[in-house]
Every structure is written in C-alpha cells, then in structure tokens.
Amino acid sequence: YYILFVSSKMVIIYFYTKKIYNYIQIIWRILGTIKKTIFITLFCLAISLSAFGQENYAKLADSLRYVTEIPYIENCKDTVFWKIVSKGKPIVPYLIDKMTDTRKLKKVYVRFFSGEYTVADVAYVAIQEIIADIPTFELLGVPFDEECGYCSYWYHVRKSKKNRKNFQKDVGKWYEENKDHLIWIESYHSVTSDCFIVPTRGRYILQKDENTTY
C-alpha cells in the first residue's frame, strides 16, 4: 500500500509539474509575441517619425518662396527665412536641393544688382546663415570681383541653369565632406548682412584640421 501511495503521489506531482511547465511555455510564447509586437510597433513609429521630420524639412524648405525680405541692414525680421535658418544642419540638404529652383520671389529685389531673388538664391543665403565658413567663390568656380563685389556671383548663376547645377553639386559635395567638422558658436550677428540681433543666436563654423577640405 505504501508503494502504491507513493507512486500515485509521484504521478500526481508529475502531472501537475508537466501542466505548470506547459502553462509556463504558453505564457513565455505570449510574452514573446507581445515583445515582438511592441518592438515592431516601436520600429514602425520610429520610421514614421523620421519620415514625418524629413517631410517637414522638405515642406519648410519649399516655403522659401514665401520669403519677403532678405537679410540686409534693416531687413532682419522675415519670420519664414529665420524659421528655416533656425533648423540648422538638418535642413541644409533640403536647402541644397532648392539651389536650382529658379522660381522668382515677386518684388524681392537684389539690392545694387537688379532683378528678383529666386528660390535658389534665398536657399543659398539661408545656408550661409547656417554655415559661416562655406567658401562661396571657391565652390562657384569664379573669383570675387574686387570692384563690384558679389556681381560675379550674380552674373555666373544667372548665366545658365548649368552653372546653378554645378554650384549645387559642389556645395553638396563640400557639405558632405565637412558636415562632421562643423561646430556651433553663439553669435547675435548675421553672416550675410548687417543685422545685429538674429533669432538663431549662432551659426556653425568649420573646425579646421587635416581632414577638412577648406
């Protein structure tokens, strides 16, 4: 009787142990599925947020056409322009994309050189406000004119779309080669104009070392 009693107890223990083990396996599988679901959800959310951010930068860069004042002496408060500039390095690739956009900004005239600014021109001014050390005339492939200043820039970019395209390509190449060497400095001054207090409160400059190209 004792042996039968012990045997039956062992059978019962084995039965419940196996049942508990099966329950644990089921719970583990459920947790695994939940983990996978959470991971997939978070992954998809990250992609969506990234795409949303990129889309916003693209739309913001496209809003260049609504700029009404280019920074110059008293023209220092265009909200669209400075909102774009305030985005800093992340928006630079989208501004470079706009450097061949020849749509004209109505009644936004280039001082001293006549004609209206294009979206491409304003995009580059914004890039200059973000990155102070970008070598404009080196990338443009024409010398700075000591007599008329920036006239060589305007003559060159207005001469042909090919010139704008080449300039865009060289600016993009320079940025990709140097973007990791850009450091932020605080400043209240505009890079391209006489504006004394600018909303961005700073700009990027190039930290020169043996790896930089300028």
Tab-separated table of C-alpha atoms in Angstrom:
chain	number	residue	atom	x	y	z
A	1	TYR	CA	0.000	0.000	0.000
A	2	TYR	CA	2.787	2.391	0.880
A	3	ILE	CA	4.447	1.830	-2.504
A	4	LEU	CA	1.148	2.408	-4.321
A	5	PHE	CA	0.554	5.545	-2.275
A	6	VAL	CA	3.998	6.953	-3.084
A	7	SER	CA	3.649	6.026	-6.740
A	8	SER	CA	0.280	7.749	-7.021
A	9	LYS	CA	1.720	10.877	-5.382
A	10	MET	CA	4.594	10.885	-7.835
A	11	VAL	CA	2.168	10.509	-10.737
A	12	ILE	CA	0.108	13.422	-9.418
A	13	ILE	CA	3.248	15.554	-8.908
A	14	TYR	CA	4.467	14.686	-12.397
A	15	PHE	CA	1.062	15.519	-13.874
A	16	TYR	CA	0.900	18.934	-12.194
A	17	THR	CA	4.559	19.671	-12.892
A	18	LYS	CA	4.001	18.984	-16.568
A	19	LYS	CA	0.858	21.099	-16.531
A	20	ILE	CA	2.707	24.011	-14.860
A	21	TYR	CA	5.541	23.617	-17.394
A	22	ASN	CA	3.019	23.771	-20.245
A	23	TYR	CA	1.447	26.894	-18.748
A	24	ILE	CA	4.900	28.493	-18.426
A	25	GLN	CA	5.617	27.642	-22.060
A	26	ILE	CA	2.313	29.226	-23.149
A	27	ILE	CA	2.966	32.343	-21.050
A	28	TRP	CA	6.509	32.588	-22.443
A	29	ARG	CA	5.208	32.353	-26.006
A	30	ILE	CA	2.591	35.031	-25.270
A	31	LEU	CA	5.255	37.300	-23.769
A	32	GLY	CA	7.453	36.653	-26.780
A	33	THR	CA	4.641	37.649	-29.113
A	34	ILE	CA	3.965	40.767	-27.046
A	35	LYS	CA	7.648	41.672	-27.125
A	36	LYS	CA	7.751	41.224	-30.878
A	37	THR	CA	4.576	43.274	-31.283
A	38	ILE	CA	5.959	46.064	-29.106
A	39	PHE	CA	9.277	46.018	-30.979
A	40	ILE	CA	7.564	46.125	-34.379
A	41	THR	CA	5.258	48.921	-33.207
A	42	LEU	CA	8.146	50.994	-31.862
A	43	PHE	CA	10.182	50.342	-35.010
A	44	CYS	CA	7.324	51.467	-37.250
A	45	LEU	CA	6.749	54.515	-35.049
A	46	ALA	CA	10.431	55.476	-35.325
A	47	ILE	CA	10.286	55.197	-39.107
A	48	SER	CA	7.086	57.239	-39.217
A	49	LEU	CA	8.563	59.980	-37.024
A	50	SER	CA	11.703	60.057	-39.140
A	51	ALA	CA	9.682	60.314	-42.345
A	52	PHE	CA	7.480	62.969	-40.748
A	53	GLY	CA	10.556	65.002	-39.810
A	54	GLN	CA	12.005	64.706	-43.305
A	55	GLU	CA	8.683	65.688	-44.841
A	56	ASN	CA	8.527	68.738	-42.560
A	57	TYR	CA	12.033	69.845	-43.560
A	58	ALA	CA	11.137	69.437	-47.225
A	59	LYS	CA	7.958	71.495	-46.789
A	60	LEU	CA	9.794	74.098	-44.780
A	61	ALA	CA	12.470	74.430	-47.469
A	62	ASP	CA	9.699	74.762	-50.052
A	63	SER	CA	8.327	77.710	-48.078
A	64	LEU	CA	11.353	79.741	-49.188
A	65	ARG	CA	9.107	81.105	-51.926
A	66	TYR	CA	7.156	82.994	-49.251
A	67	VAL	CA	10.182	84.952	-48.031
A	68	THR	CA	9.583	88.677	-48.488
A	69	GLU	CA	12.766	90.160	-47.013
A	70	ILE	CA	16.354	89.020	-47.465
A	71	PRO	CA	18.619	89.955	-44.526
A	72	TYR	CA	20.163	93.348	-45.276
A	73	ILE	CA	20.601	96.272	-42.884
A	74	GLU	CA	17.034	96.798	-41.588
A	75	ASN	CA	15.533	93.677	-43.243
A	76	CYS	CA	16.184	91.364	-40.340
A	77	LYS	CA	12.796	90.063	-39.257
A	78	ASP	CA	11.418	87.821	-42.007
A	79	THR	CA	9.792	85.058	-39.951
A	80	VAL	CA	9.825	82.431	-42.725
A	81	PHE	CA	13.507	82.933	-43.507
A	82	TRP	CA	14.682	82.781	-39.894
A	83	LYS	CA	12.448	79.832	-39.073
A	84	ILE	CA	14.203	77.916	-41.857
A	85	VAL	CA	17.644	79.013	-40.700
A	86	SER	CA	16.832	78.051	-37.099
A	87	LYS	CA	16.597	74.375	-38.115
A	88	GLY	CA	20.352	74.310	-38.580
A	89	LYS	CA	22.270	71.419	-40.102
A	90	PRO	CA	19.308	69.014	-40.559
A	91	ILE	CA	17.665	71.309	-43.107
A	92	VAL	CA	20.836	72.019	-45.125
A	93	PRO	CA	20.407	69.049	-47.536
A	94	TYR	CA	16.875	70.259	-48.321
A	95	LEU	CA	18.157	73.772	-48.969
A	96	ILE	CA	20.815	72.371	-51.279
A	97	ASP	CA	18.022	70.624	-53.189
A	98	LYS	CA	16.490	74.068	-53.754
A	99	MET	CA	19.622	75.585	-55.243
A	100	THR	CA	18.374	75.005	-58.794
A	101	ASP	CA	14.850	76.276	-58.168
A	102	THR	CA	14.634	79.375	-60.382
A	103	ARG	CA	11.150	80.474	-59.368
A	104	LYS	CA	11.296	84.204	-58.690
A	105	LEU	CA	10.191	85.871	-55.486
A	106	LYS	CA	7.899	88.645	-56.623
A	107	LYS	CA	9.100	92.108	-55.693
A	108	VAL	CA	12.000	90.759	-53.620
A	109	TYR	CA	14.811	92.581	-55.406
A	110	VAL	CA	18.554	92.074	-55.272
A	111	ARG	CA	19.998	95.330	-53.993
A	112	PHE	CA	22.539	97.023	-56.268
A	113	PHE	CA	22.465	94.196	-58.827
A	114	SER	CA	18.840	94.457	-60.024
A	115	GLY	CA	16.485	91.596	-60.719
A	116	GLU	CA	14.478	89.485	-58.273
A	117	TYR	CA	15.765	86.797	-55.980
A	118	THR	CA	14.977	83.218	-56.947
A	119	VAL	CA	14.200	80.416	-54.506
A	120	ALA	CA	17.686	79.072	-55.316
A	121	ASP	CA	19.322	82.354	-54.289
A	122	VAL	CA	17.445	82.551	-50.993
A	123	ALA	CA	18.233	78.882	-50.276
A	124	TYR	CA	21.933	79.649	-50.536
A	125	VAL	CA	21.642	82.759	-48.349
A	126	ALA	CA	19.968	80.539	-45.724
A	127	ILE	CA	22.820	78.019	-45.995
A	128	GLN	CA	25.327	80.843	-45.491
A	129	GLU	CA	23.479	81.952	-42.356
A	130	ILE	CA	23.658	78.393	-41.014
A	131	ILE	CA	27.281	77.726	-42.001
A	132	ALA	CA	29.521	80.795	-41.805
A	133	ASP	CA	32.638	79.280	-43.367
A	134	ILE	CA	31.238	77.916	-46.607
A	135	PRO	CA	33.667	79.034	-49.383
A	136	THR	CA	31.222	80.549	-51.855
A	137	PHE	CA	33.517	81.645	-54.658
A	138	GLU	CA	35.750	78.582	-54.432
A	139	LEU	CA	32.682	76.391	-54.933
A	140	LEU	CA	31.236	78.729	-57.525
A	141	GLY	CA	34.408	78.485	-59.584
A	142	VAL	CA	34.711	82.236	-60.219
A	143	PRO	CA	36.794	84.864	-58.416
A	144	PHE	CA	35.334	87.504	-56.124
A	145	ASP	CA	35.249	90.797	-58.012
A	146	GLU	CA	37.196	93.425	-56.072
A	147	GLU	CA	35.426	96.254	-57.879
A	148	CYS	CA	31.766	95.223	-57.792
A	149	GLY	CA	31.843	92.605	-55.036
A	150	TYR	CA	29.159	89.975	-55.407
A	151	CYS	CA	28.394	90.878	-59.010
A	152	SER	CA	30.480	87.898	-60.174
A	153	TYR	CA	28.132	85.603	-58.226
A	154	TRP	CA	25.023	87.080	-59.856
A	155	TYR	CA	26.477	87.084	-63.357
A	156	HIS	CA	27.549	83.472	-63.031
A	157	VAL	CA	24.362	81.915	-61.590
A	158	ARG	CA	22.129	83.894	-63.913
A	159	LYS	CA	24.116	82.960	-66.991
A	160	SER	CA	22.809	79.389	-67.249
A	161	LYS	CA	20.999	76.632	-65.383
A	162	LYS	CA	24.097	74.501	-65.849
A	163	ASN	CA	26.072	76.946	-63.694
A	164	ARG	CA	23.483	76.659	-60.930
A	165	LYS	CA	23.512	72.870	-61.207
A	166	ASN	CA	27.310	72.711	-60.929
A	167	PHE	CA	27.247	75.095	-57.983
A	168	GLN	CA	24.601	72.942	-56.278
A	169	LYS	CA	26.679	69.813	-56.833
A	170	ASP	CA	29.850	71.374	-55.424
A	171	VAL	CA	28.048	72.818	-52.383
A	172	GLY	CA	26.507	69.389	-51.706
A	173	LYS	CA	29.896	67.696	-52.016
A	174	TRP	CA	31.540	70.235	-49.700
A	175	TYR	CA	28.792	69.815	-47.115
A	176	GLU	CA	29.026	66.008	-47.107
A	177	GLU	CA	32.799	66.177	-46.687
A	178	ASN	CA	32.729	68.760	-43.909
A	179	LYS	CA	29.440	68.383	-42.017
A	180	ASP	CA	31.056	66.354	-39.225
A	181	HIS	CA	33.644	69.095	-38.686
A	182	LEU	CA	31.136	71.889	-38.125
A	183	ILE	CA	30.936	73.297	-34.608
A	184	TRP	CA	28.299	75.623	-33.160
A	185	ILE	CA	29.235	79.055	-31.855
A	186	GLU	CA	26.982	81.623	-30.241
A	187	SER	CA	26.582	84.883	-32.103
A	188	TYR	CA	23.989	87.643	-32.395
A	189	HIS	CA	25.226	88.832	-35.787
A	190	SER	CA	24.008	87.850	-39.229
A	191	VAL	CA	26.593	86.235	-41.508
A	192	THR	CA	25.324	87.760	-44.757
A	193	SER	CA	24.092	91.161	-43.631
A	194	ASP	CA	24.354	93.960	-41.091
A	195	CYS	CA	21.570	92.555	-38.926
A	196	PHE	CA	22.864	92.874	-35.383
A	197	ILE	CA	20.406	90.654	-33.489
A	198	VAL	CA	19.256	87.478	-35.239
A	199	PRO	CA	16.777	84.916	-33.837
A	200	THR	CA	19.118	81.938	-34.269
A	201	ARG	CA	21.664	83.277	-31.748
A	202	GLY	CA	24.510	81.487	-33.501
A	203	ARG	CA	25.889	79.642	-36.522
A	204	TYR	CA	28.194	76.787	-37.473
A	205	ILE	CA	31.839	77.297	-38.323
A	206	LEU	CA	34.340	74.851	-39.715
A	207	GLN	CA	36.723	73.283	-37.241
A	208	LYS	CA	39.807	73.103	-39.401
A	209	ASP	CA	42.121	70.107	-39.179
A	210	GLU	CA	43.874	67.697	-41.536
A	211	ASN	CA	40.528	66.125	-42.542
A	212	THR	CA	38.771	69.280	-43.682
A	213	THR	CA	38.689	70.338	-47.295
A	214	TYR	CA	38.773	74.075	-46.730
